[in-house]
Amino acid sequence: MDGVAQLQKQLVDYTASLFQEGFLDEQFNQLQQLQDESNPDFVVEVVSLFFEDSERLLNELAKALELKTIDFRKVDAHVHQFKGSSSSIGAQRVQKVCIAFRNYCEEQNIEGCLKCLQQVKHEYSLVKSKLETLFKIEKQLIAAGGSIPT
Amino acid sequence: MENGFSSPRSESFPAGLRVLVVDDDPTWLKILEKMLKKCAYEVTTCGLAREALNLLRERKDGYDIVISDVNMPDMDGFKLLEHVGLEMDLPVIMMSVDGETSRVMKGVQHGACDYLLKPIRMKELRNIWQHVFRKKIHEIRDIDHHESFEGIRLSRNGSEFSDDCIMFSGEDLTSFKKRKDFQNKYDERDYGDHSSTKKHRVVWSVDLHQKFVKAVNQIGFDKVGPKKILDLMNVPWLTRENVASHLQKYRLYLIRLQKENDLKASFGGIKHSDVPSEDTSGGFGLQSSIHTNQNDVANDRDQFSGSNFYGQDLDAKNNEGYREEIVSEPKPDSKKPLTADVPDPQDTRSSQMSFDHSSASLGSDVNYTEFDCSIPKQYPWSECPEVQSKQERKLLLQLEDGFSQQPPGVPQHYIEIDQLQSVRDTSSPIKDEPVLVEYKSRHESHISPKETTIDNFSAQSKSLIAYHQSFEPSSTAISSMKPQAVDLSCITDLESCQRNLISPSDSTFPPFNEDLTVCWLQSDFLNKNFGLPNMEFADYSDPSFIADIPVHLYDTLTSDYECPYDPTEYPIVDQGLFIV
């Protein structure tokens, strides 16, 4: 069916672009491979978990950096956590910012940290919307009777 | 948290491997669970370390392996690692997104059998069963040695290990295949008969431990030996082997405590860094690694790592009740805490092992701080970080020093430690005489007839045998201490460790996992300058005392031991100290 074929192509292309632009990395592939009949929504579930957790972490980060006296160790711990969870779904760009972020924490550089916070928030929202778009296409594809190409 | 506890693996090992995953990151938890399930493992997930410990404690035999993240909010992953190692003696794999060498090192030192970097691939998880298998083999080997190689089968619960399984895990077995003793045994295909000797993990409950301590006190530290303790304890189901390994841990713990105290009290006195580093045996390597880590924390703590470890070991084992009693060191006034978070253990120093459970937390803190360097006993050799080679050397040197004072007949390994102690009477003599004595006597027993000791050594898989000196009956000459093939360096892979250990000397010492800890304990011990007077070596000729030191320790004393020890004060016996 044209509709399905079209959606499939759209999905494939879109996914490829995400990889090319560095939003996602190999880890995301791993997730996709884990998905199977017993867990048909595995990727969506995992990514949703990631979103939830990230929002919480970002809030904590913002709060920690708003304090009069910043506890850099705590900030670093949060960033470390965020780095870990972004690595879980392969959110490469987010991860990269986290690395820079941690360096600033080590240097106790407030400005650097604040800058990174903005950056990481930005990257996070980018990858979030990209993934949401991806899932939308997938849903459409399935609704049209197609299956997600592996 | 989910997961009904099923019975141990069925015939299709490694399928059905019961894995406990601990990670505070829900995303990773879900991913790992899925990955492990795909490997046909039985997975239980847990978001909190405390919860994980509870789960483990509730079902002591409910899991085969634990995978844990390093950074967790409620408890440091390394602490959990220690606990698990001590209490449950399960293999633990650490994970982290942080792959810095120092962290990995720390993991190894704390006894992790592997350290995975996130993002984790499924293929990495597929082979985690090897750690379980390896451990089993070691246990069996120990039992075997202990029981004179009676028909010990590998499987624990019936036909867990099929022939195929054994076969294809041949790589793991090659190292000990070399061991003559086991050669025939493991070559056998008859694994069907699993009825015999299943080694049960002994859980040293508080009560049990108290009995143990009581017995030890009754006998007297300097005369203590597993058999005597066992007799006194009068616990029918307890085996000599159990007691022996526990005794070793206990000793290490005491030493560690002592060290901590010493450290705190007089840092300056002990210059671990001065320890000569010449060919320390492998055992020291362990030490060094520990030391290395220690460096971050405290200056001279390196040595203590061993003790810390021990303390933790024991601590965990005894619900942290141990600590207090074991600490027999005088309260240090100005001791630098070994690690930042080391509580003040000195408070609980008591010369005897009096249970003082109240300060359990203290102990645990103490232990944990030292965790850096501690090497959980159950850690396979692979955990010997080579980084510490320097320290290892030191240890060796120290040992050698002590060694030289030994009567020629005594196997080096043990003597060395003792010797060192006597040599060192510099800094604050530690009141841990009991510890020292124990330590010594422990070793002494190991020294017992060379012929038998070797066998005995292997029996104690858990024993931390500090001195993993290559036990070479032939090389008793103290003067000729030459570091045997101690290949502690860079042994990150248990197997390679094993191989190293085994191959050089083709002795029948099984690669020991836990012995590592012992090694460094000793060094710590040594460094402490306990000023231990020459303790007589009791029980040297006690053949029944199965050396906690795994036989395989002896195997690998190599001269290439590259521990960066400064060959200073302690003429370390090259030969024997190696920590496998």
XYZ file of C-alpha atoms in Angstrom:
730
model
C 0.000 0.000 0.000
C 1.251 3.344 -0.808
C 0.329 4.819 2.469
C 2.191 2.221 4.399
C 5.177 2.253 2.120
C 5.321 5.963 2.351
C 5.115 5.977 6.088
C 7.723 3.335 6.272
C 10.062 5.335 4.152
C 9.362 8.376 6.212
C 10.166 6.487 9.338
C 13.368 5.068 8.003
C 14.549 8.403 6.709
C 13.670 10.234 9.824
C 15.400 7.734 12.026
C 18.478 7.880 9.828
C 18.585 11.622 10.109
C 18.460 11.474 13.861
C 21.456 9.280 13.844
C 23.277 11.377 11.370
C 22.711 14.525 13.283
C 23.982 12.885 16.407
C 20.783 13.003 18.344
C 20.799 9.304 18.753
C 23.506 6.742 18.764
C 24.000 3.019 18.633
C 22.355 2.530 21.966
C 19.038 3.442 20.455
C 19.484 0.641 17.988
C 20.042 -1.702 20.851
C 16.745 -0.651 22.299
C 15.003 -1.242 19.074
C 16.482 -4.686 18.881
C 15.215 -5.487 22.304
C 11.711 -4.817 21.241
C 9.828 -7.946 20.363
C 6.397 -9.482 20.375
C 6.402 -9.874 24.083
C 7.254 -6.204 24.393
C 5.956 -4.430 21.351
C 6.137 -1.018 22.951
C 9.411 -1.464 24.614
C 11.170 1.484 23.066
C 8.330 3.860 23.724
C 8.136 2.704 27.316
C 11.800 3.114 27.917
C 11.914 6.512 26.319
C 8.926 7.617 28.349
C 10.694 6.572 31.472
C 13.647 8.552 30.331
C 11.551 11.640 29.799
C 10.040 11.402 33.210
C 13.309 10.881 34.927
C 14.998 13.613 32.956
C 12.441 16.177 33.804
C 12.930 15.424 37.417
C 16.683 15.612 37.098
C 16.598 18.863 35.223
C 14.420 20.356 37.894
C 16.808 19.258 40.562
C 19.658 20.688 38.600
C 17.987 24.023 38.169
C 17.180 24.170 41.827
C 20.652 23.245 42.867
C 22.116 25.953 40.710
C 19.788 28.587 42.007
C 20.990 28.318 45.550
C 23.055 31.046 47.012
C 25.818 28.690 47.822
C 26.017 26.072 45.214
C 26.927 22.580 46.229
C 28.907 21.538 43.223
C 29.188 18.003 44.325
C 25.494 17.677 44.339
C 25.193 19.346 40.998
C 27.808 17.008 39.669
C 25.931 14.048 41.035
C 22.819 15.131 39.240
C 24.659 15.686 36.022
C 26.269 12.323 36.373
C 22.893 10.780 36.777
C 21.577 12.604 33.810
C 24.520 11.511 31.795
C 23.827 7.940 32.742
C 20.223 8.014 31.862
C 20.743 9.822 28.592
C 23.225 7.134 27.693
C 20.507 4.590 28.248
C 18.539 5.619 25.225
C 21.444 6.874 23.233
C 20.769 10.576 23.519
C 24.233 11.397 22.364
C 24.132 15.142 22.251
C 22.686 15.384 25.674
C 25.409 13.136 26.930
C 28.082 15.303 25.405
C 26.808 18.391 27.112
C 26.794 16.497 30.366
C 30.453 15.787 30.013
C 31.244 19.452 29.605
C 28.881 20.185 32.418
C 30.749 17.914 34.765
C 33.984 19.610 33.960
C 32.563 22.921 34.981
C 31.323 21.390 38.163
C 34.758 20.175 38.921
C 36.136 23.615 38.354
C 33.317 25.021 40.396
C 32.628 27.403 37.589
C 29.170 28.799 38.181
C 28.880 30.517 34.877
C 30.010 27.512 33.007
C 27.516 25.423 34.883
C 24.661 27.735 34.199
C 25.562 27.826 30.584
C 25.653 24.077 30.447
C 22.362 23.849 32.186
C 20.814 25.883 29.422
C 22.541 23.806 26.830
C 21.497 20.546 28.314
C 17.943 21.699 28.636
C 18.005 22.725 25.036
C 19.454 19.473 23.817
C 17.066 17.531 25.916
C 14.021 19.282 24.531
C 15.368 18.804 21.036
C 15.823 15.095 21.381
C 12.530 14.825 23.144
C 10.603 16.410 20.341
C 12.503 14.393 17.767
C 11.656 11.182 19.494
C 8.083 12.163 19.893
C 7.888 12.815 16.191
C 9.463 9.462 15.539
C 6.941 7.690 17.670
C 4.149 9.516 15.991
C 5.235 8.282 12.605
C 5.510 4.797 13.964
C 2.054 4.963 15.334
C 0.709 6.171 12.064
C 2.474 3.394 10.283
C 1.035 0.770 12.514
C -2.373 2.318 12.325
C -2.105 2.141 8.567
C -1.496 -1.536 8.859
C 2.216 -1.485 8.400
C 4.967 -2.705 10.653
C 8.036 -0.996 11.831
C 10.952 -1.993 9.679
C 13.713 -3.547 11.697
C 11.407 -6.729 43.014
C 9.303 -8.814 40.965
C 10.327 -12.258 40.310
C 9.364 -15.208 42.248
C 12.327 -16.988 43.491
C 12.765 -20.015 41.556
C 14.881 -22.900 42.386
C 18.421 -22.871 41.270
C 19.259 -23.280 37.720
C 18.123 -26.167 35.786
C 20.193 -28.215 33.509
C 20.448 -25.604 30.874
C 22.934 -23.443 32.624
C 23.467 -20.599 32.144
C 19.847 -20.177 31.288
C 17.835 -19.367 34.295
C 20.689 -17.631 35.987
C 19.173 -15.614 38.759
C 20.297 -12.069 38.465
C 19.595 -9.199 40.766
C 19.951 -5.813 39.130
C 20.321 -2.740 41.266
C 20.183 0.695 39.726
C 18.556 3.900 40.739
C 17.992 4.897 37.134
C 14.602 3.545 36.120
C 15.407 3.718 32.448
C 18.466 1.580 32.812
C 16.706 -0.777 35.102
C 14.121 -1.447 32.518
C 16.625 -1.838 29.749
C 18.812 -4.175 31.711
C 15.901 -6.230 32.745
C 14.898 -6.669 29.178
C 18.391 -7.478 28.063
C 18.888 -10.051 30.751
C 15.592 -11.627 30.036
C 16.629 -11.959 26.464
C 19.622 -13.862 27.674
C 17.207 -16.261 29.297
C 18.172 -15.157 32.760
C 15.829 -14.737 35.633
C 15.828 -11.110 36.536
C 14.901 -9.229 39.653
C 15.192 -5.502 39.587
C 15.723 -3.122 42.407
C 15.963 0.614 42.538
C 17.566 0.968 45.889
C 20.628 -0.581 47.363
C 19.061 -1.129 50.737
C 16.213 -2.869 49.176
C 18.560 -5.029 47.237
C 20.340 -6.043 50.395
C 17.081 -6.931 51.988
C 16.144 -9.049 49.074
C 19.455 -10.767 49.184
C 19.269 -11.376 52.868
C 15.796 -12.717 52.696
C 16.775 -15.284 50.220
C 20.332 -16.136 50.744
C 20.361 -18.596 48.000
C 17.948 -16.856 45.819
C 20.370 -15.223 43.471
C 23.400 -16.187 41.579
C 24.824 -12.860 40.676
C 24.294 -9.214 41.388
C 24.707 -6.350 38.975
C 24.815 -2.972 40.525
C 25.337 0.589 39.547
C 28.078 2.482 41.244
C 26.249 5.691 41.918
C 23.151 5.302 43.916
C 21.481 7.756 46.190
C 20.953 5.679 49.274
C 24.148 3.746 49.340
C 27.377 3.807 47.538
C 27.622 1.003 45.048
C 30.937 -0.013 46.467
C 29.452 -0.427 49.859
C 26.788 -2.615 48.495
C 29.484 -4.517 46.776
C 31.250 -5.138 49.988
C 28.159 -6.201 51.761
C 27.207 -8.630 49.153
C 30.635 -10.038 48.991
C 30.862 -10.516 52.675
C 27.444 -11.617 53.546
C 26.389 -13.514 50.577
C 29.531 -14.161 48.748
C 27.958 -13.643 45.405
C 29.734 -12.382 42.367
C 29.000 -8.729 41.825
C 29.299 -6.762 38.643
C 29.528 -3.029 38.817
C 28.218 -0.639 36.229
C 28.687 2.997 35.605
C 28.659 5.583 32.949
C 31.929 6.695 34.371
C 34.755 4.665 33.067
C 37.609 6.363 34.713
C 40.377 4.036 35.617
C 40.294 5.029 39.230
C 36.697 4.070 39.502
C 37.206 0.801 37.806
C 40.110 0.205 40.063
C 38.016 0.890 43.035
C 35.489 -1.567 41.844
C 38.031 -4.232 41.427
C 39.541 -3.535 44.758
C 36.233 -3.797 46.400
C 35.839 -7.130 44.875
C 33.748 -6.619 41.826
C 34.221 -9.407 39.417
C 33.611 -7.099 36.535
C 33.014 -3.477 35.773
C 30.791 -2.563 32.880
C 30.569 0.783 31.253
C 27.282 2.248 30.311
C 25.822 2.133 27.779
C 25.861 -1.591 28.190
C 25.431 -3.878 25.285
C 23.563 -7.050 25.506
C 26.511 -9.114 24.514
C 28.272 -7.946 27.603
C 25.502 -9.307 29.701
C 25.368 -12.566 27.952
C 28.553 -13.793 29.500
C 28.041 -12.802 33.058
C 27.353 -16.390 33.908
C 31.050 -17.013 33.735
C 31.500 -15.285 37.035
C 29.038 -17.546 38.658
C 30.580 -20.563 37.177
C 34.005 -19.563 38.096
C 33.047 -19.084 41.640
C 31.510 -22.441 41.781
C 34.551 -24.021 40.460
C 36.627 -22.395 43.055
C 34.334 -23.433 45.739
C 34.422 -26.899 44.572
C 38.058 -26.839 44.301
C 38.300 -25.700 47.788
C 36.066 -28.331 49.004
C 37.922 -30.759 47.042
C 41.150 -29.881 48.543
C 39.649 -29.775 51.811
C 38.194 -33.116 51.544
C 40.971 -34.785 49.875
C 39.429 -34.747 46.546
C 36.634 -37.003 47.232
C 34.128 -37.142 44.524
C 33.234 -33.586 44.406
C 31.022 -32.671 41.671
C 30.717 -29.373 40.170
C 27.078 -29.023 40.233
C 25.498 -27.596 43.178
C 21.953 -28.489 42.864
C 21.784 -31.448 40.807
C 22.483 -31.250 37.208
C 23.231 -27.656 36.914
C 26.256 -28.163 34.961
C 25.820 -30.331 32.093
C 28.671 -31.900 30.419
C 28.408 -29.440 27.695
C 28.507 -26.715 30.069
C 31.597 -27.927 31.639
C 33.055 -28.630 28.369
C 32.555 -25.406 26.775
C 33.629 -23.562 29.718
C 36.826 -25.306 29.270
C 38.604 -22.076 28.981
C 37.805 -21.377 32.486
C 38.961 -24.700 33.476
C 42.161 -24.775 31.635
C 43.935 -23.015 34.318
C 43.068 -25.432 36.867
C 43.194 -28.244 34.553
C 46.789 -27.761 34.813
C 46.628 -28.661 38.312
C 47.382 -32.245 38.558
C 45.047 -32.841 41.324
C 42.153 -31.701 39.444
C 43.078 -32.901 36.151
C 41.416 -36.170 36.459
C 38.567 -34.847 38.304
C 37.548 -32.291 35.890
C 38.150 -34.436 33.011
C 35.517 -36.682 34.169
C 32.363 -36.550 32.332
C 30.410 -38.029 35.003
C 28.700 -35.028 36.245
C 25.562 -36.830 36.613
C 26.234 -37.749 40.122
C 25.600 -34.535 41.824
C 24.734 -35.952 45.060
C 27.946 -35.299 46.782
C 29.433 -32.389 48.381
C 27.496 -29.411 47.646
C 29.160 -26.615 49.306
C 26.751 -24.544 51.158
C 27.417 -21.029 51.900
C 27.765 -20.575 55.524
C 26.143 -17.528 56.828
C 27.955 -16.234 59.787
C 25.152 -14.935 61.829
C 25.766 -12.874 64.849
C 25.299 -15.812 67.092
C 27.538 -18.002 65.142
C 30.157 -15.398 65.017
C 29.944 -14.872 68.704
C 30.528 -18.489 69.276
C 33.428 -18.234 67.011
C 34.904 -15.314 68.796
C 34.367 -16.935 72.096
C 36.151 -19.978 70.947
C 38.977 -17.936 69.589
C 39.351 -16.093 72.810
C 39.274 -19.253 74.748
C 41.947 -20.812 72.746
C 43.996 -17.725 72.651
C 44.892 -15.774 69.634
C 48.220 -17.140 69.238
C 47.170 -20.658 69.334
C 44.056 -20.483 67.409
C 43.420 -22.801 64.562
C 40.335 -23.818 62.717
C 40.151 -27.233 64.176
C 40.338 -26.024 67.697
C 37.809 -23.367 67.081
C 35.513 -25.779 65.426
C 35.716 -28.153 68.289
C 35.013 -25.493 70.792
C 32.195 -24.021 68.896
C 30.470 -27.287 68.751
C 28.334 -26.497 65.804
C 27.658 -29.753 64.081
C 26.991 -28.524 60.631
C 29.965 -26.262 60.500
C 33.022 -27.520 58.750
C 36.593 -26.842 59.424
C 36.838 -25.169 56.155
C 34.111 -22.764 57.071
C 35.869 -21.912 60.230
C 39.183 -21.575 58.583
C 38.021 -19.117 56.057
C 36.090 -17.223 58.588
C 39.072 -17.095 60.791
C 41.088 -15.666 58.080
C 38.601 -13.002 57.444
C 38.421 -12.242 61.014
C 42.081 -11.794 61.232
C 42.116 -9.571 58.319
C 39.416 -7.588 59.817
C 41.347 -7.119 62.958
C 44.334 -6.125 61.096
C 42.400 -3.725 59.152
C 40.963 -2.176 62.170
C 44.273 -1.910 63.644
C 45.584 -0.298 60.657
C 42.890 2.165 60.626
C 43.730 3.077 64.049
C 47.293 3.262 63.293
C 46.669 5.301 60.334
C 44.722 7.662 62.264
C 47.130 7.875 64.977
C 50.320 8.117 63.260
C 50.307 8.592 59.707
C 53.743 9.661 59.510
C 55.145 6.604 60.957
C 54.107 4.381 58.293
C 55.395 5.108 54.998
C 53.845 2.715 52.843
C 55.276 4.289 49.933
C 58.605 3.425 51.173
C 57.997 -0.085 50.919
C 60.353 -1.564 48.565
C 58.812 -2.779 45.543
C 60.914 -5.381 44.291
C 59.370 -8.405 43.090
C 56.645 -8.585 45.410
C 54.670 -11.523 44.857
C 51.409 -11.303 43.292
C 49.749 -11.019 46.489
C 51.033 -7.693 47.039
C 49.867 -6.583 43.844
C 46.604 -6.640 45.300
C 47.827 -4.522 47.949
C 49.243 -2.072 45.724
C 46.170 -1.701 43.911
C 44.512 -1.031 47.022
C 47.032 1.370 47.954
C 46.680 3.182 44.874
C 43.197 3.811 45.501
C 43.945 4.680 48.895
C 46.050 7.399 47.760
C 43.113 9.343 46.930
C 41.828 9.038 50.296
C 44.610 9.049 52.599
C 48.192 9.188 52.276
C 49.303 6.149 53.879
C 46.235 4.380 53.838
C 47.265 2.046 51.265
C 48.292 -0.426 53.608
C 45.188 -0.202 55.384
C 43.133 -1.015 52.610
C 43.758 -4.483 53.358
C 42.607 -4.101 56.797
C 39.682 -2.192 55.788
C 38.740 -4.753 53.598
C 38.934 -7.235 56.147
C 36.971 -5.287 58.494
C 34.327 -4.939 56.035
C 34.418 -8.418 55.225
C 33.892 -9.453 58.655
C 31.600 -6.744 59.261
C 29.308 -7.589 56.623
C 29.450 -11.051 57.687
C 28.492 -10.443 61.105
C 25.950 -7.901 60.640
C 28.429 -5.405 61.509
C 28.674 -6.564 64.927
C 32.160 -7.557 64.451
C 33.680 -4.396 64.027
C 33.728 -3.363 67.391
C 35.193 -6.279 68.798
C 37.736 -6.717 66.328
C 39.031 -3.394 66.736
C 41.579 -3.869 69.253
C 43.644 -0.990 68.436
C 44.166 1.710 70.819
C 42.114 4.601 70.148
C 43.968 6.832 67.939
C 43.843 10.369 68.788
C 44.943 12.030 65.795
C 44.534 9.405 63.351
C 43.651 10.501 60.058
C 40.598 8.828 58.992
C 41.406 6.451 56.384
C 38.820 7.731 54.232
C 36.814 10.725 54.424
C 33.887 9.010 55.754
C 35.536 6.820 58.178
C 33.832 7.130 61.390
C 35.852 6.972 64.356
C 36.490 3.377 64.876
C 38.799 4.005 67.608
C 35.980 4.317 69.860
C 35.382 0.775 69.720
C 38.717 -0.580 69.977
C 38.904 -3.341 72.281
C 41.616 -5.709 72.497
C 39.412 -8.600 72.516
C 36.815 -9.348 70.214
C 34.049 -8.283 72.252
C 31.030 -7.810 70.401
C 30.029 -4.402 70.458
C 27.280 -4.192 68.145
C 26.391 -0.807 69.079
C 28.997 0.638 66.997
C 28.106 -1.452 64.156
C 27.589 1.539 62.137
C 30.930 2.668 63.027
C 32.425 -0.401 61.853
C 30.641 -0.258 58.701
C 31.778 3.150 58.103
C 35.202 2.269 58.764
C 35.025 -0.576 56.612
C 33.582 1.258 53.904
C 36.041 3.842 53.854
C 38.627 1.408 53.390
C 36.769 -0.203 50.858
C 38.778 1.287 48.284
C 41.497 -0.918 48.985
C 39.799 -3.784 50.304
C 39.504 -6.599 48.149
C 36.582 -8.657 48.877
C 37.534 -12.021 49.541
C 35.475 -13.572 47.054
C 36.878 -11.696 44.317
C 38.640 -13.668 41.894
C 42.065 -12.934 41.087
C 41.153 -11.007 38.204
C 40.477 -8.310 40.489
C 43.924 -7.748 41.416
C 44.554 -4.505 39.998
C 47.877 -4.261 38.664
C 48.056 -0.719 39.320
C 49.047 -1.377 42.696
C 51.987 -3.286 41.779
C 54.032 -0.784 43.483
C 52.388 -1.388 46.633
C 52.545 -4.910 46.144
C 56.168 -4.704 45.979
C 56.164 -2.949 49.125
C 54.337 -5.603 50.700
C 56.594 -8.094 49.416
C 59.448 -6.244 50.655
C 57.971 -6.104 53.939
C 57.308 -9.630 53.882
C 60.716 -10.388 52.968
C 61.890 -8.529 55.788
C 59.906 -10.512 58.068
C 60.742 -13.444 56.205
C 64.306 -13.362 56.756
C 63.700 -13.814 60.289
C 61.917 -16.915 59.802
C 63.409 -20.166 60.389
C 64.252 -21.702 57.153
C 61.834 -24.422 57.517
C 58.856 -22.284 57.585
C 57.162 -21.567 54.415
C 57.757 -18.152 53.457
C 54.512 -16.816 53.038
C 53.424 -16.927 56.373
C 56.478 -16.156 57.951
C 56.874 -13.094 56.148
C 54.022 -11.474 57.546
C 54.923 -12.391 60.898
C 58.335 -11.376 60.388
C 57.417 -8.112 59.240
C 55.580 -7.553 62.226
C 58.342 -8.281 64.406
C 60.462 -6.125 62.368
C 58.321 -3.352 62.679
C 58.227 -2.072 65.951
C 58.318 1.380 65.023
C 55.175 3.120 65.275
C 52.590 2.692 67.767
C 52.532 -0.900 68.507
C 49.183 -1.908 67.970
C 47.341 -3.425 70.592
C 46.038 -5.762 68.213
C 48.219 -8.405 69.351
C 45.484 -10.766 69.125
C 45.144 -9.771 65.644
C 48.688 -10.099 64.981
C 48.866 -13.274 66.639
C 46.028 -14.470 64.792
C 47.383 -13.268 61.738
C 50.442 -14.979 62.439
C 49.035 -18.102 63.621
C 46.871 -18.147 60.765
C 49.723 -18.076 58.601
C 51.511 -20.426 60.564
C 49.064 -22.982 60.094
C 49.374 -22.399 56.540
C 52.897 -23.060 56.676
C 52.342 -26.401 57.956
C 53.647 -29.187 55.993
C 54.292 -27.974 52.674
C 52.899 -30.907 51.078
C 49.637 -30.604 52.599
C 49.436 -26.970 52.745
C 49.259 -26.637 49.162
C 46.252 -28.665 49.134
C 44.914 -26.893 51.985
C 45.358 -23.625 50.530
C 43.175 -24.220 47.771
C 40.540 -25.142 50.109
C 39.986 -21.734 51.293
C 38.567 -19.953 48.506
C 37.405 -17.321 50.635
C 40.334 -16.825 52.697
C 41.961 -13.739 52.078
C 45.235 -15.132 52.309
C 47.273 -12.213 52.388
C 50.296 -13.904 51.682
C 49.629 -15.433 48.641
C 53.011 -16.291 48.352
C 53.770 -18.786 45.952
C 53.905 -21.662 48.032
C 56.790 -23.585 46.984
C 57.875 -26.186 49.279
C 61.080 -26.370 47.597
C 61.886 -22.845 48.027
C 61.791 -22.587 51.637
C 65.043 -20.990 51.917
C 64.260 -17.697 53.106
C 67.305 -16.223 51.877
C 66.515 -17.186 48.477
C 63.364 -15.427 48.315
C 62.676 -14.718 44.899
C 59.474 -13.437 43.883
C 57.749 -16.195 42.363
C 55.563 -15.707 39.554
C 53.425 -13.190 41.041
C 51.449 -11.865 38.368
C 49.279 -9.649 40.116
C 49.885 -6.918 37.860
C 47.148 -6.097 35.599
C 45.131 -8.954 36.298
C 41.821 -7.724 35.571
C 40.396 -10.813 34.300
C 39.928 -13.497 36.718
C 40.796 -16.043 34.283
C 43.967 -14.538 33.391
C 44.696 -14.227 36.978
C 44.042 -17.743 37.410
C 46.132 -18.660 34.584
C 48.908 -16.610 35.754
C 48.712 -18.113 39.005
C 48.495 -21.497 37.831
C 50.682 -21.661 34.939
C 53.921 -20.524 36.327
C 54.193 -23.065 38.832
C 52.027 -25.745 37.758
C 51.245 -26.329 41.251
C 47.959 -27.547 42.090
C 46.803 -24.447 43.593
C 43.535 -23.468 42.350
C 43.197 -19.965 41.393
C 41.806 -18.302 44.238
C 39.592 -15.494 44.120
C 39.445 -14.406 47.481
C 42.878 -14.743 48.442
C 43.643 -11.527 47.051
C 42.320 -9.810 49.896
C 44.560 -11.485 52.131
C 47.474 -10.284 50.345
C 47.028 -6.832 50.875
C 45.892 -7.243 54.226
C 49.178 -8.310 55.053
C 50.828 -5.483 53.578
C 48.700 -3.291 55.513
C 49.518 -5.179 58.380
C 53.057 -4.919 57.804
C 53.052 -1.370 57.235
C 51.447 -0.836 60.363
C 54.470 -1.584 62.189
C 52.773 -3.525 64.593
C 55.847 -4.168 66.281
C 54.743 -7.566 66.766
C 57.199 -9.536 68.565
C 58.194 -12.665 67.053
C 55.318 -14.768 67.474
C 55.962 -18.243 67.645
C 54.587 -20.101 64.920
C 52.185 -22.310 66.384
C 50.651 -25.005 64.506
C 53.113 -24.954 61.897
C 52.999 -28.510 61.729
C 49.386 -28.739 61.825
C 48.565 -30.315 58.647
C 44.996 -30.191 59.358
C 44.923 -26.562 59.251
C 43.959 -25.853 55.872
C 45.600 -22.865 54.801
C 43.235 -20.280 53.994
C 45.513 -19.332 51.411
C 44.496 -20.834 48.315
C 46.986 -22.969 46.930
C 46.967 -21.270 43.765
C 48.396 -18.357 45.349
C 51.511 -20.042 45.387
C 51.555 -20.646 41.869
C 52.161 -17.420 40.622
C 54.885 -15.836 42.341
C 56.781 -14.499 39.556
C 59.512 -12.180 39.557
C 57.804 -10.059 37.196
C 55.680 -8.857 39.757
C 55.640 -5.353 39.012
C 54.586 -3.797 42.105
C 55.939 -0.441 42.471
C 57.269 -0.982 45.821
C 60.117 0.934 46.965
C 62.605 -1.438 48.142
C 63.192 0.113 51.323
C 62.849 -1.076 54.655
C 61.367 -4.307 54.223
C 63.265 -6.884 52.585
C 60.407 -8.593 51.240
C 60.458 -12.077 50.500
C 60.215 -12.273 46.927
C 59.057 -15.542 46.774
C 56.174 -15.987 48.475
C 54.156 -13.067 48.676
C 51.885 -12.929 46.031
C 48.440 -12.272 46.164
C 46.617 -14.099 43.765
